[in-house]
Amino acid sequence: MKTNTKSGLHITMIMNVIFLLAGLLMAHAVSAQTAAGKVVFAQGQPQAVNTQGVSRPLVRGNEIFSGDKLITSTGRLQISMVDGAFISVQPNTEYQIETYNYSGTPDGTEIANYRLDKGGVRAITGLIGRQNPEAYKVNTAVATIGIRGTGHNTRICQGDCGNRPDGLYHNTWEGTTYVVNDVDSQDVPAGNGVYAQDIESEIVFMDQPSAVVAV
């Protein structure tokens, strides 16, 4: 009996050490995560939700990480990414940094994939988009946006754009972008804008000024 008791205590101590080490390794992994960007302007009460579903308020100087979903509510955000890209996130927007990696020099691992679930953004692409355009994408429920240039506005309307129909509005103000969905694909040169109602609708050109939001 004494031997069994000692063995049980020994096993418990070992398990406690294992759990402690696992916790320390997890904490180190989180703290060592490389930032994808930094908040340079914040207005209102924007927040970020990480891949574990944990939210945190955002203020100027806070870091942004791959996987973060940016939620502005009635506020605004301006983000400077580490590759030099600049993103202005408009009010009532949900914009996710889906997958982002940049080591500092082009090495084939660079990627900048974003997802716009709601609202609008104005973006200037950085070195990833300029040096490897295929590594840059903005995904939406209606279409995927890629680039052959550097500046675009994108807006998802979901009953929050006044009299405008719901759908995707996108324009280019520098270079050329392209929009692709299940049935269509269009290049969008600077000074032009397009609209698509849903993922199975034709992408049509519209007269859209290159304003802060693409509507």
mmCIF file with all atom_site columns, C-alpha atoms in Angstrom:
data_model
loop_
_atom_site.group_PDB
_atom_site.id
_atom_site.type_symbol
_atom_site.label_atom_id
_atom_site.label_alt_id
_atom_site.label_comp_id
_atom_site.label_asym_id
_atom_site.label_entity_id
_atom_site.label_seq_id
_atom_site.pdbx_PDB_ins_code
_atom_site.Cartn_x
_atom_site.Cartn_y
_atom_site.Cartn_z
_atom_site.occupancy
_atom_site.B_iso_or_equiv
_atom_site.pdbx_formal_charge
_atom_site.auth_seq_id
_atom_site.auth_comp_id
_atom_site.auth_asym_id
_atom_site.auth_atom_id
_atom_site.pdbx_PDB_model_num
ATOM 1   C CA . MET A 1 1   ? 0.000   0.000  0.000   1.00 0.00 ? 1   MET A CA 1
ATOM 2   C CA . LYS A 1 2   ? 2.797   2.377  0.865   1.00 0.00 ? 2   LYS A CA 1
ATOM 3   C CA . THR A 1 3   ? 4.487   1.667  -2.435  1.00 0.00 ? 3   THR A CA 1
ATOM 4   C CA . ASN A 1 4   ? 1.282   2.332  -4.366  1.00 0.00 ? 4   ASN A CA 1
ATOM 5   C CA . THR A 1 5   ? 0.721   5.605  -2.501  1.00 0.00 ? 5   THR A CA 1
ATOM 6   C CA . LYS A 1 6   ? 4.235   6.784  -3.259  1.00 0.00 ? 6   LYS A CA 1
ATOM 7   C CA . SER A 1 7   ? 3.842   5.790  -6.899  1.00 0.00 ? 7   SER A CA 1
ATOM 8   C CA . GLY A 1 8   ? 0.584   7.708  -7.127  1.00 0.00 ? 8   GLY A CA 1
ATOM 9   C CA . LEU A 1 9   ? 2.168   10.821 -5.640  1.00 0.00 ? 9   LEU A CA 1
ATOM 10  C CA . HIS A 1 10  ? 5.134   10.477 -7.986  1.00 0.00 ? 10  HIS A CA 1
ATOM 11  C CA . ILE A 1 11  ? 2.836   10.208 -11.032 1.00 0.00 ? 11  ILE A CA 1
ATOM 12  C CA . THR A 1 12  ? 0.812   13.220 -9.844  1.00 0.00 ? 12  THR A CA 1
ATOM 13  C CA . MET A 1 13  ? 3.990   15.281 -9.465  1.00 0.00 ? 13  MET A CA 1
ATOM 14  C CA . ILE A 1 14  ? 5.140   14.297 -12.956 1.00 0.00 ? 14  ILE A CA 1
ATOM 15  C CA . MET A 1 15  ? 1.757   15.209 -14.454 1.00 0.00 ? 15  MET A CA 1
ATOM 16  C CA . ASN A 1 16  ? 1.800   18.588 -12.700 1.00 0.00 ? 16  ASN A CA 1
ATOM 17  C CA . VAL A 1 17  ? 5.255   19.306 -14.103 1.00 0.00 ? 17  VAL A CA 1
ATOM 18  C CA . ILE A 1 18  ? 4.089   18.324 -17.606 1.00 0.00 ? 18  ILE A CA 1
ATOM 19  C CA . PHE A 1 19  ? 1.051   20.619 -17.384 1.00 0.00 ? 19  PHE A CA 1
ATOM 20  C CA . LEU A 1 20  ? 3.241   23.456 -16.081 1.00 0.00 ? 20  LEU A CA 1
ATOM 21  C CA . LEU A 1 21  ? 5.731   23.054 -18.925 1.00 0.00 ? 21  LEU A CA 1
ATOM 22  C CA . ALA A 1 22  ? 2.926   22.887 -21.499 1.00 0.00 ? 22  ALA A CA 1
ATOM 23  C CA . GLY A 1 23  ? 1.450   26.099 -20.126 1.00 0.00 ? 23  GLY A CA 1
ATOM 24  C CA . LEU A 1 24  ? 4.824   27.836 -20.232 1.00 0.00 ? 24  LEU A CA 1
ATOM 25  C CA . LEU A 1 25  ? 5.429   26.692 -23.816 1.00 0.00 ? 25  LEU A CA 1
ATOM 26  C CA . MET A 1 26  ? 1.987   27.923 -24.890 1.00 0.00 ? 26  MET A CA 1
ATOM 27  C CA . ALA A 1 27  ? 2.527   31.293 -23.218 1.00 0.00 ? 27  ALA A CA 1
ATOM 28  C CA . HIS A 1 28  ? 5.928   31.591 -24.894 1.00 0.00 ? 28  HIS A CA 1
ATOM 29  C CA . ALA A 1 29  ? 4.421   30.757 -28.299 1.00 0.00 ? 29  ALA A CA 1
ATOM 30  C CA . VAL A 1 30  ? 1.787   33.473 -27.895 1.00 0.00 ? 30  VAL A CA 1
ATOM 31  C CA . SER A 1 31  ? 4.283   36.069 -26.706 1.00 0.00 ? 31  SER A CA 1
ATOM 32  C CA . ALA A 1 32  ? 6.685   35.157 -29.525 1.00 0.00 ? 32  ALA A CA 1
ATOM 33  C CA . GLN A 1 33  ? 4.070   35.540 -32.257 1.00 0.00 ? 33  GLN A CA 1
ATOM 34  C CA . THR A 1 34  ? 5.316   37.931 -34.896 1.00 0.00 ? 34  THR A CA 1
ATOM 35  C CA . ALA A 1 35  ? 3.185   41.010 -35.423 1.00 0.00 ? 35  ALA A CA 1
ATOM 36  C CA . ALA A 1 36  ? 1.633   41.480 -38.867 1.00 0.00 ? 36  ALA A CA 1
ATOM 37  C CA . GLY A 1 37  ? 1.036   45.191 -38.360 1.00 0.00 ? 37  GLY A CA 1
ATOM 38  C CA . LYS A 1 38  ? 0.378   48.035 -35.973 1.00 0.00 ? 38  LYS A CA 1
ATOM 39  C CA . VAL A 1 39  ? -2.506  50.382 -35.265 1.00 0.00 ? 39  VAL A CA 1
ATOM 40  C CA . VAL A 1 40  ? -1.559  53.929 -36.300 1.00 0.00 ? 40  VAL A CA 1
ATOM 41  C CA . PHE A 1 41  ? -5.002  55.471 -35.726 1.00 0.00 ? 41  PHE A CA 1
ATOM 42  C CA . ALA A 1 42  ? -8.018  54.335 -33.720 1.00 0.00 ? 42  ALA A CA 1
ATOM 43  C CA . GLN A 1 43  ? -11.305 56.103 -33.174 1.00 0.00 ? 43  GLN A CA 1
ATOM 44  C CA . GLY A 1 44  ? -14.267 54.915 -31.140 1.00 0.00 ? 44  GLY A CA 1
ATOM 45  C CA . GLN A 1 45  ? -13.983 51.452 -29.610 1.00 0.00 ? 45  GLN A CA 1
ATOM 46  C CA . PRO A 1 46  ? -12.549 49.119 -32.264 1.00 0.00 ? 46  PRO A CA 1
ATOM 47  C CA . GLN A 1 47  ? -11.421 45.677 -31.238 1.00 0.00 ? 47  GLN A CA 1
ATOM 48  C CA . ALA A 1 48  ? -9.570  42.621 -32.501 1.00 0.00 ? 48  ALA A CA 1
ATOM 49  C CA . VAL A 1 49  ? -10.748 39.042 -32.056 1.00 0.00 ? 49  VAL A CA 1
ATOM 50  C CA . ASN A 1 50  ? -7.998  36.427 -32.266 1.00 0.00 ? 50  ASN A CA 1
ATOM 51  C CA . THR A 1 51  ? -8.212  32.870 -33.597 1.00 0.00 ? 51  THR A CA 1
ATOM 52  C CA . GLN A 1 52  ? -9.214  31.603 -30.133 1.00 0.00 ? 52  GLN A CA 1
ATOM 53  C CA . GLY A 1 53  ? -12.193 33.987 -30.087 1.00 0.00 ? 53  GLY A CA 1
ATOM 54  C CA . VAL A 1 54  ? -10.635 36.267 -27.468 1.00 0.00 ? 54  VAL A CA 1
ATOM 55  C CA . SER A 1 55  ? -11.302 39.965 -28.070 1.00 0.00 ? 55  SER A CA 1
ATOM 56  C CA . ARG A 1 56  ? -9.165  42.918 -27.065 1.00 0.00 ? 56  ARG A CA 1
ATOM 57  C CA . PRO A 1 57  ? -9.651  46.680 -27.468 1.00 0.00 ? 57  PRO A CA 1
ATOM 58  C CA . LEU A 1 58  ? -7.420  48.449 -29.972 1.00 0.00 ? 58  LEU A CA 1
ATOM 59  C CA . VAL A 1 59  ? -5.663  51.767 -29.485 1.00 0.00 ? 59  VAL A CA 1
ATOM 60  C CA . ARG A 1 60  ? -2.855  53.462 -31.325 1.00 0.00 ? 60  ARG A CA 1
ATOM 61  C CA . GLY A 1 61  ? 0.389   51.478 -31.066 1.00 0.00 ? 61  GLY A CA 1
ATOM 62  C CA . ASN A 1 62  ? -1.245  48.077 -30.539 1.00 0.00 ? 62  ASN A CA 1
ATOM 63  C CA . GLU A 1 63  ? 0.048   45.187 -32.634 1.00 0.00 ? 63  GLU A CA 1
ATOM 64  C CA . ILE A 1 64  ? -2.103  43.199 -35.078 1.00 0.00 ? 64  ILE A CA 1
ATOM 65  C CA . PHE A 1 65  ? -1.485  39.502 -35.757 1.00 0.00 ? 65  PHE A CA 1
ATOM 66  C CA . SER A 1 66  ? -2.266  36.994 -38.489 1.00 0.00 ? 66  SER A CA 1
ATOM 67  C CA . GLY A 1 67  ? -5.714  35.562 -37.829 1.00 0.00 ? 67  GLY A CA 1
ATOM 68  C CA . ASP A 1 68  ? -7.070  38.674 -36.091 1.00 0.00 ? 68  ASP A CA 1
ATOM 69  C CA . LYS A 1 69  ? -10.533 39.868 -37.057 1.00 0.00 ? 69  LYS A CA 1
ATOM 70  C CA . LEU A 1 70  ? -10.809 43.667 -36.831 1.00 0.00 ? 70  LEU A CA 1
ATOM 71  C CA . ILE A 1 71  ? -14.216 44.967 -35.744 1.00 0.00 ? 71  ILE A CA 1
ATOM 72  C CA . THR A 1 72  ? -14.806 48.717 -35.808 1.00 0.00 ? 72  THR A CA 1
ATOM 73  C CA . SER A 1 73  ? -18.510 49.081 -34.844 1.00 0.00 ? 73  SER A CA 1
ATOM 74  C CA . THR A 1 74  ? -18.987 52.866 -34.990 1.00 0.00 ? 74  THR A CA 1
ATOM 75  C CA . GLY A 1 75  ? -15.242 53.548 -34.867 1.00 0.00 ? 75  GLY A CA 1
ATOM 76  C CA . ARG A 1 76  ? -12.404 53.574 -37.389 1.00 0.00 ? 76  ARG A CA 1
ATOM 77  C CA . LEU A 1 77  ? -8.988  51.962 -37.688 1.00 0.00 ? 77  LEU A CA 1
ATOM 78  C CA . GLN A 1 78  ? -5.873  52.602 -39.717 1.00 0.00 ? 78  GLN A CA 1
ATOM 79  C CA . ILE A 1 79  ? -3.351  49.775 -39.828 1.00 0.00 ? 79  ILE A CA 1
ATOM 80  C CA . SER A 1 80  ? 0.248   49.819 -41.056 1.00 0.00 ? 80  SER A CA 1
ATOM 81  C CA . MET A 1 81  ? 1.379   46.327 -42.075 1.00 0.00 ? 81  MET A CA 1
ATOM 82  C CA . VAL A 1 82  ? 4.995   45.216 -41.757 1.00 0.00 ? 82  VAL A CA 1
ATOM 83  C CA . ASP A 1 83  ? 5.455   45.012 -45.544 1.00 0.00 ? 83  ASP A CA 1
ATOM 84  C CA . GLY A 1 84  ? 4.444   48.678 -45.876 1.00 0.00 ? 84  GLY A CA 1
ATOM 85  C CA . ALA A 1 85  ? 0.779   48.087 -46.756 1.00 0.00 ? 85  ALA A CA 1
ATOM 86  C CA . PHE A 1 86  ? -1.753  50.515 -45.302 1.00 0.00 ? 86  PHE A CA 1
ATOM 87  C CA . ILE A 1 87  ? -5.367  49.652 -44.511 1.00 0.00 ? 87  ILE A CA 1
ATOM 88  C CA . SER A 1 88  ? -8.100  52.072 -43.500 1.00 0.00 ? 88  SER A CA 1
ATOM 89  C CA . VAL A 1 89  ? -10.973 50.145 -41.925 1.00 0.00 ? 89  VAL A CA 1
ATOM 90  C CA . GLN A 1 90  ? -14.269 52.021 -42.106 1.00 0.00 ? 90  GLN A CA 1
ATOM 91  C CA . PRO A 1 91  ? -17.044 52.106 -39.472 1.00 0.00 ? 91  PRO A CA 1
ATOM 92  C CA . ASN A 1 92  ? -19.295 49.051 -39.053 1.00 0.00 ? 92  ASN A CA 1
ATOM 93  C CA . THR A 1 93  ? -16.721 46.784 -40.654 1.00 0.00 ? 93  THR A CA 1
ATOM 94  C CA . GLU A 1 94  ? -15.474 43.269 -39.947 1.00 0.00 ? 94  GLU A CA 1
ATOM 95  C CA . TYR A 1 95  ? -12.146 42.653 -41.678 1.00 0.00 ? 95  TYR A CA 1
ATOM 96  C CA . GLN A 1 96  ? -9.949  39.644 -40.976 1.00 0.00 ? 96  GLN A CA 1
ATOM 97  C CA . ILE A 1 97  ? -6.211  39.265 -41.453 1.00 0.00 ? 97  ILE A CA 1
ATOM 98  C CA . GLU A 1 98  ? -6.795  35.672 -42.595 1.00 0.00 ? 98  GLU A CA 1
ATOM 99  C CA . THR A 1 99  ? -3.210  34.635 -43.325 1.00 0.00 ? 99  THR A CA 1
ATOM 100 C CA . TYR A 1 100 ? -0.273  37.010 -43.236 1.00 0.00 ? 100 TYR A CA 1
ATOM 101 C CA . ASN A 1 101 ? 3.452   36.353 -43.381 1.00 0.00 ? 101 ASN A CA 1
ATOM 102 C CA . TYR A 1 102 ? 6.364   38.563 -44.350 1.00 0.00 ? 102 TYR A CA 1
ATOM 103 C CA . SER A 1 103 ? 9.925   37.780 -43.268 1.00 0.00 ? 103 SER A CA 1
ATOM 104 C CA . GLY A 1 104 ? 11.353  41.105 -44.412 1.00 0.00 ? 104 GLY A CA 1
ATOM 105 C CA . THR A 1 105 ? 12.535  39.954 -47.814 1.00 0.00 ? 105 THR A CA 1
ATOM 106 C CA . PRO A 1 106 ? 10.718  38.068 -50.599 1.00 0.00 ? 106 PRO A CA 1
ATOM 107 C CA . ASP A 1 107 ? 11.477  34.360 -50.110 1.00 0.00 ? 107 ASP A CA 1
ATOM 108 C CA . GLY A 1 108 ? 8.365   32.619 -51.428 1.00 0.00 ? 108 GLY A CA 1
ATOM 109 C CA . THR A 1 109 ? 6.691   32.382 -48.009 1.00 0.00 ? 109 THR A CA 1
ATOM 110 C CA . GLU A 1 110 ? 5.140   35.851 -48.138 1.00 0.00 ? 110 GLU A CA 1
ATOM 111 C CA . ILE A 1 111 ? 1.360   35.973 -48.145 1.00 0.00 ? 111 ILE A CA 1
ATOM 112 C CA . ALA A 1 112 ? -1.326  38.558 -47.447 1.00 0.00 ? 112 ALA A CA 1
ATOM 113 C CA . ASN A 1 113 ? -4.821  37.085 -47.457 1.00 0.00 ? 113 ASN A CA 1
ATOM 114 C CA . TYR A 1 114 ? -7.648  39.154 -46.014 1.00 0.00 ? 114 TYR A CA 1
ATOM 115 C CA . ARG A 1 115 ? -11.391 38.619 -45.664 1.00 0.00 ? 115 ARG A CA 1
ATOM 116 C CA . LEU A 1 116 ? -14.051 41.318 -45.721 1.00 0.00 ? 116 LEU A CA 1
ATOM 117 C CA . ASP A 1 117 ? -17.201 40.036 -44.011 1.00 0.00 ? 117 ASP A CA 1
ATOM 118 C CA . LYS A 1 118 ? -18.941 43.368 -43.537 1.00 0.00 ? 118 LYS A CA 1
ATOM 119 C CA . GLY A 1 119 ? -18.436 47.075 -44.240 1.00 0.00 ? 119 GLY A CA 1
ATOM 120 C CA . GLY A 1 120 ? -15.626 48.656 -46.228 1.00 0.00 ? 120 GLY A CA 1
ATOM 121 C CA . VAL A 1 121 ? -11.874 49.184 -46.456 1.00 0.00 ? 121 VAL A CA 1
ATOM 122 C CA . ARG A 1 122 ? -9.472  51.404 -48.359 1.00 0.00 ? 122 ARG A CA 1
ATOM 123 C CA . ALA A 1 123 ? -6.124  49.719 -48.950 1.00 0.00 ? 123 ALA A CA 1
ATOM 124 C CA . ILE A 1 124 ? -2.695  50.489 -50.326 1.00 0.00 ? 124 ILE A CA 1
ATOM 125 C CA . THR A 1 125 ? -0.719  47.316 -50.943 1.00 0.00 ? 125 THR A CA 1
ATOM 126 C CA . GLY A 1 126 ? 2.834   46.922 -49.688 1.00 0.00 ? 126 GLY A CA 1
ATOM 127 C CA . LEU A 1 127 ? 5.850   44.928 -50.822 1.00 0.00 ? 127 LEU A CA 1
ATOM 128 C CA . ILE A 1 128 ? 3.960   41.630 -50.839 1.00 0.00 ? 128 ILE A CA 1
ATOM 129 C CA . GLY A 1 129 ? 1.455   42.916 -53.377 1.00 0.00 ? 129 GLY A CA 1
ATOM 130 C CA . ARG A 1 130 ? 4.070   44.689 -55.463 1.00 0.00 ? 130 ARG A CA 1
ATOM 131 C CA . GLN A 1 131 ? 6.650   41.919 -55.600 1.00 0.00 ? 131 GLN A CA 1
ATOM 132 C CA . ASN A 1 132 ? 4.310   38.919 -55.619 1.00 0.00 ? 132 ASN A CA 1
ATOM 133 C CA . PRO A 1 133 ? 0.785   40.011 -56.632 1.00 0.00 ? 133 PRO A CA 1
ATOM 134 C CA . GLU A 1 134 ? -0.537  36.432 -56.545 1.00 0.00 ? 134 GLU A CA 1
ATOM 135 C CA . ALA A 1 135 ? 0.184   36.329 -52.799 1.00 0.00 ? 135 ALA A CA 1
ATOM 136 C CA . TYR A 1 136 ? -2.323  39.131 -52.127 1.00 0.00 ? 136 TYR A CA 1
ATOM 137 C CA . LYS A 1 137 ? -6.067  38.432 -51.947 1.00 0.00 ? 137 LYS A CA 1
ATOM 138 C CA . VAL A 1 138 ? -9.153  39.959 -50.385 1.00 0.00 ? 138 VAL A CA 1
ATOM 139 C CA . ASN A 1 139 ? -11.873 37.338 -50.007 1.00 0.00 ? 139 ASN A CA 1
ATOM 140 C CA . THR A 1 140 ? -15.566 38.149 -49.678 1.00 0.00 ? 140 THR A CA 1
ATOM 141 C CA . ALA A 1 141 ? -18.781 36.136 -49.827 1.00 0.00 ? 141 ALA A CA 1
ATOM 142 C CA . VAL A 1 142 ? -19.459 37.606 -53.295 1.00 0.00 ? 142 VAL A CA 1
ATOM 143 C CA . ALA A 1 143 ? -16.050 37.532 -55.022 1.00 0.00 ? 143 ALA A CA 1
ATOM 144 C CA . THR A 1 144 ? -12.302 37.400 -54.543 1.00 0.00 ? 144 THR A CA 1
ATOM 145 C CA . ILE A 1 145 ? -10.225 40.506 -55.224 1.00 0.00 ? 145 ILE A CA 1
ATOM 146 C CA . GLY A 1 146 ? -6.647  40.302 -56.456 1.00 0.00 ? 146 GLY A CA 1
ATOM 147 C CA . ILE A 1 147 ? -4.243  42.985 -57.582 1.00 0.00 ? 147 ILE A CA 1
ATOM 148 C CA . ARG A 1 148 ? -2.022  44.068 -60.416 1.00 0.00 ? 148 ARG A CA 1
ATOM 149 C CA . GLY A 1 149 ? -1.613  47.481 -58.817 1.00 0.00 ? 149 GLY A CA 1
ATOM 150 C CA . THR A 1 150 ? -1.534  49.130 -55.441 1.00 0.00 ? 150 THR A CA 1
ATOM 151 C CA . GLY A 1 151 ? -4.730  50.960 -54.394 1.00 0.00 ? 151 GLY A CA 1
ATOM 152 C CA . HIS A 1 152 ? -8.348  49.859 -54.039 1.00 0.00 ? 152 HIS A CA 1
ATOM 153 C CA . ASN A 1 153 ? -11.587 50.429 -52.130 1.00 0.00 ? 153 ASN A CA 1
ATOM 154 C CA . THR A 1 154 ? -13.920 47.559 -51.334 1.00 0.00 ? 154 THR A CA 1
ATOM 155 C CA . ARG A 1 155 ? -17.352 47.614 -49.709 1.00 0.00 ? 155 ARG A CA 1
ATOM 156 C CA . ILE A 1 156 ? -19.894 44.926 -48.815 1.00 0.00 ? 156 ILE A CA 1
ATOM 157 C CA . CYS A 1 157 ? -23.449 46.264 -48.575 1.00 0.00 ? 157 CYS A CA 1
ATOM 158 C CA . GLN A 1 158 ? -25.850 44.291 -46.397 1.00 0.00 ? 158 GLN A CA 1
ATOM 159 C CA . GLY A 1 159 ? -28.814 46.595 -45.929 1.00 0.00 ? 159 GLY A CA 1
ATOM 160 C CA . ASP A 1 160 ? -26.528 49.364 -44.655 1.00 0.00 ? 160 ASP A CA 1
ATOM 161 C CA . CYS A 1 161 ? -25.831 51.402 -47.811 1.00 0.00 ? 161 CYS A CA 1
ATOM 162 C CA . GLY A 1 162 ? -28.951 53.537 -48.047 1.00 0.00 ? 162 GLY A CA 1
ATOM 163 C CA . ASN A 1 163 ? -30.808 52.982 -51.321 1.00 0.00 ? 163 ASN A CA 1
ATOM 164 C CA . ARG A 1 164 ? -28.024 50.986 -52.950 1.00 0.00 ? 164 ARG A CA 1
ATOM 165 C CA . PRO A 1 165 ? -28.653 47.275 -53.601 1.00 0.00 ? 165 PRO A CA 1
ATOM 166 C CA . ASP A 1 166 ? -26.830 44.770 -51.443 1.00 0.00 ? 166 ASP A CA 1
ATOM 167 C CA . GLY A 1 167 ? -23.682 43.222 -52.842 1.00 0.00 ? 167 GLY A CA 1
ATOM 168 C CA . LEU A 1 168 ? -20.006 43.926 -53.483 1.00 0.00 ? 168 LEU A CA 1
ATOM 169 C CA . TYR A 1 169 ? -18.816 47.381 -54.613 1.00 0.00 ? 169 TYR A CA 1
ATOM 170 C CA . HIS A 1 170 ? -15.174 47.722 -55.608 1.00 0.00 ? 170 HIS A CA 1
ATOM 171 C CA . ASN A 1 171 ? -13.076 50.385 -57.304 1.00 0.00 ? 171 ASN A CA 1
ATOM 172 C CA . THR A 1 172 ? -9.420  50.934 -58.106 1.00 0.00 ? 172 THR A CA 1
ATOM 173 C CA . TRP A 1 173 ? -7.687  54.254 -57.666 1.00 0.00 ? 173 TRP A CA 1
ATOM 174 C CA . GLU A 1 174 ? -4.111  53.211 -58.502 1.00 0.00 ? 174 GLU A CA 1
ATOM 175 C CA . GLY A 1 175 ? -2.843  50.452 -60.768 1.00 0.00 ? 175 GLY A CA 1
ATOM 176 C CA . THR A 1 176 ? -5.203  47.602 -61.676 1.00 0.00 ? 176 THR A CA 1
ATOM 177 C CA . THR A 1 177 ? -7.113  45.085 -59.593 1.00 0.00 ? 177 THR A CA 1
ATOM 178 C CA . TYR A 1 178 ? -9.291  42.165 -60.627 1.00 0.00 ? 178 TYR A CA 1
ATOM 179 C CA . VAL A 1 179 ? -12.498 40.662 -59.245 1.00 0.00 ? 179 VAL A CA 1
ATOM 180 C CA . VAL A 1 180 ? -13.409 36.985 -59.645 1.00 0.00 ? 180 VAL A CA 1
ATOM 181 C CA . ASN A 1 181 ? -16.492 35.032 -58.606 1.00 0.00 ? 181 ASN A CA 1
ATOM 182 C CA . ASP A 1 182 ? -18.144 31.757 -59.659 1.00 0.00 ? 182 ASP A CA 1
ATOM 183 C CA . VAL A 1 183 ? -19.412 33.061 -63.016 1.00 0.00 ? 183 VAL A CA 1
ATOM 184 C CA . ASP A 1 184 ? -17.301 36.064 -64.008 1.00 0.00 ? 184 ASP A CA 1
ATOM 185 C CA . SER A 1 185 ? -13.897 37.754 -63.885 1.00 0.00 ? 185 SER A CA 1
ATOM 186 C CA . GLN A 1 186 ? -13.078 41.408 -64.584 1.00 0.00 ? 186 GLN A CA 1
ATOM 187 C CA . ASP A 1 187 ? -9.937  43.533 -64.556 1.00 0.00 ? 187 ASP A CA 1
ATOM 188 C CA . VAL A 1 188 ? -10.603 46.882 -62.894 1.00 0.00 ? 188 VAL A CA 1
ATOM 189 C CA . PRO A 1 189 ? -8.151  49.603 -64.020 1.00 0.00 ? 189 PRO A CA 1
ATOM 190 C CA . ALA A 1 190 ? -7.601  52.779 -62.023 1.00 0.00 ? 190 ALA A CA 1
ATOM 191 C CA . GLY A 1 191 ? -10.592 55.098 -62.172 1.00 0.00 ? 191 GLY A CA 1
ATOM 192 C CA . ASN A 1 192 ? -13.086 52.250 -62.629 1.00 0.00 ? 192 ASN A CA 1
ATOM 193 C CA . GLY A 1 193 ? -15.502 50.475 -60.316 1.00 0.00 ? 193 GLY A CA 1
ATOM 194 C CA . VAL A 1 194 ? -17.532 47.270 -60.420 1.00 0.00 ? 194 VAL A CA 1
ATOM 195 C CA . TYR A 1 195 ? -20.526 45.740 -58.669 1.00 0.00 ? 195 TYR A CA 1
ATOM 196 C CA . ALA A 1 196 ? -21.620 42.130 -58.116 1.00 0.00 ? 196 ALA A CA 1
ATOM 197 C CA . GLN A 1 197 ? -24.849 41.199 -56.378 1.00 0.00 ? 197 GLN A CA 1
ATOM 198 C CA . ASP A 1 198 ? -23.679 37.769 -55.239 1.00 0.00 ? 198 ASP A CA 1
ATOM 199 C CA . ILE A 1 199 ? -21.183 35.030 -56.007 1.00 0.00 ? 199 ILE A CA 1
ATOM 200 C CA . GLU A 1 200 ? -23.255 33.773 -58.977 1.00 0.00 ? 200 GLU A CA 1
ATOM 201 C CA . SER A 1 201 ? -23.926 37.196 -60.535 1.00 0.00 ? 201 SER A CA 1
ATOM 202 C CA . GLU A 1 202 ? -22.210 38.985 -63.393 1.00 0.00 ? 202 GLU A CA 1
ATOM 203 C CA . ILE A 1 203 ? -19.610 41.563 -62.385 1.00 0.00 ? 203 ILE A CA 1
ATOM 204 C CA . VAL A 1 204 ? -20.737 44.850 -63.956 1.00 0.00 ? 204 VAL A CA 1
ATOM 205 C CA . PHE A 1 205 ? -18.893 48.145 -64.331 1.00 0.00 ? 205 PHE A CA 1
ATOM 206 C CA . MET A 1 206 ? -20.363 51.159 -62.547 1.00 0.00 ? 206 MET A CA 1
ATOM 207 C CA . ASP A 1 207 ? -19.492 54.834 -62.262 1.00 0.00 ? 207 ASP A CA 1
ATOM 208 C CA . GLN A 1 208 ? -17.814 54.924 -58.851 1.00 0.00 ? 208 GLN A CA 1
ATOM 209 C CA . PRO A 1 209 ? -15.533 57.744 -57.692 1.00 0.00 ? 209 PRO A CA 1
ATOM 210 C CA . SER A 1 210 ? -12.400 56.685 -55.854 1.00 0.00 ? 210 SER A CA 1
ATOM 211 C CA . ALA A 1 211 ? -13.737 57.819 -52.520 1.00 0.00 ? 211 ALA A CA 1
ATOM 212 C CA . VAL A 1 212 ? -13.037 56.539 -49.030 1.00 0.00 ? 212 VAL A CA 1
ATOM 213 C CA . VAL A 1 213 ? -15.627 53.806 -49.472 1.00 0.00 ? 213 VAL A CA 1
ATOM 214 C CA . ALA A 1 214 ? -16.491 52.088 -52.720 1.00 0.00 ? 214 ALA A CA 1
ATOM 215 C CA . VAL A 1 215 ? -20.149 53.075 -53.008 1.00 0.00 ? 215 VAL A CA 1
#
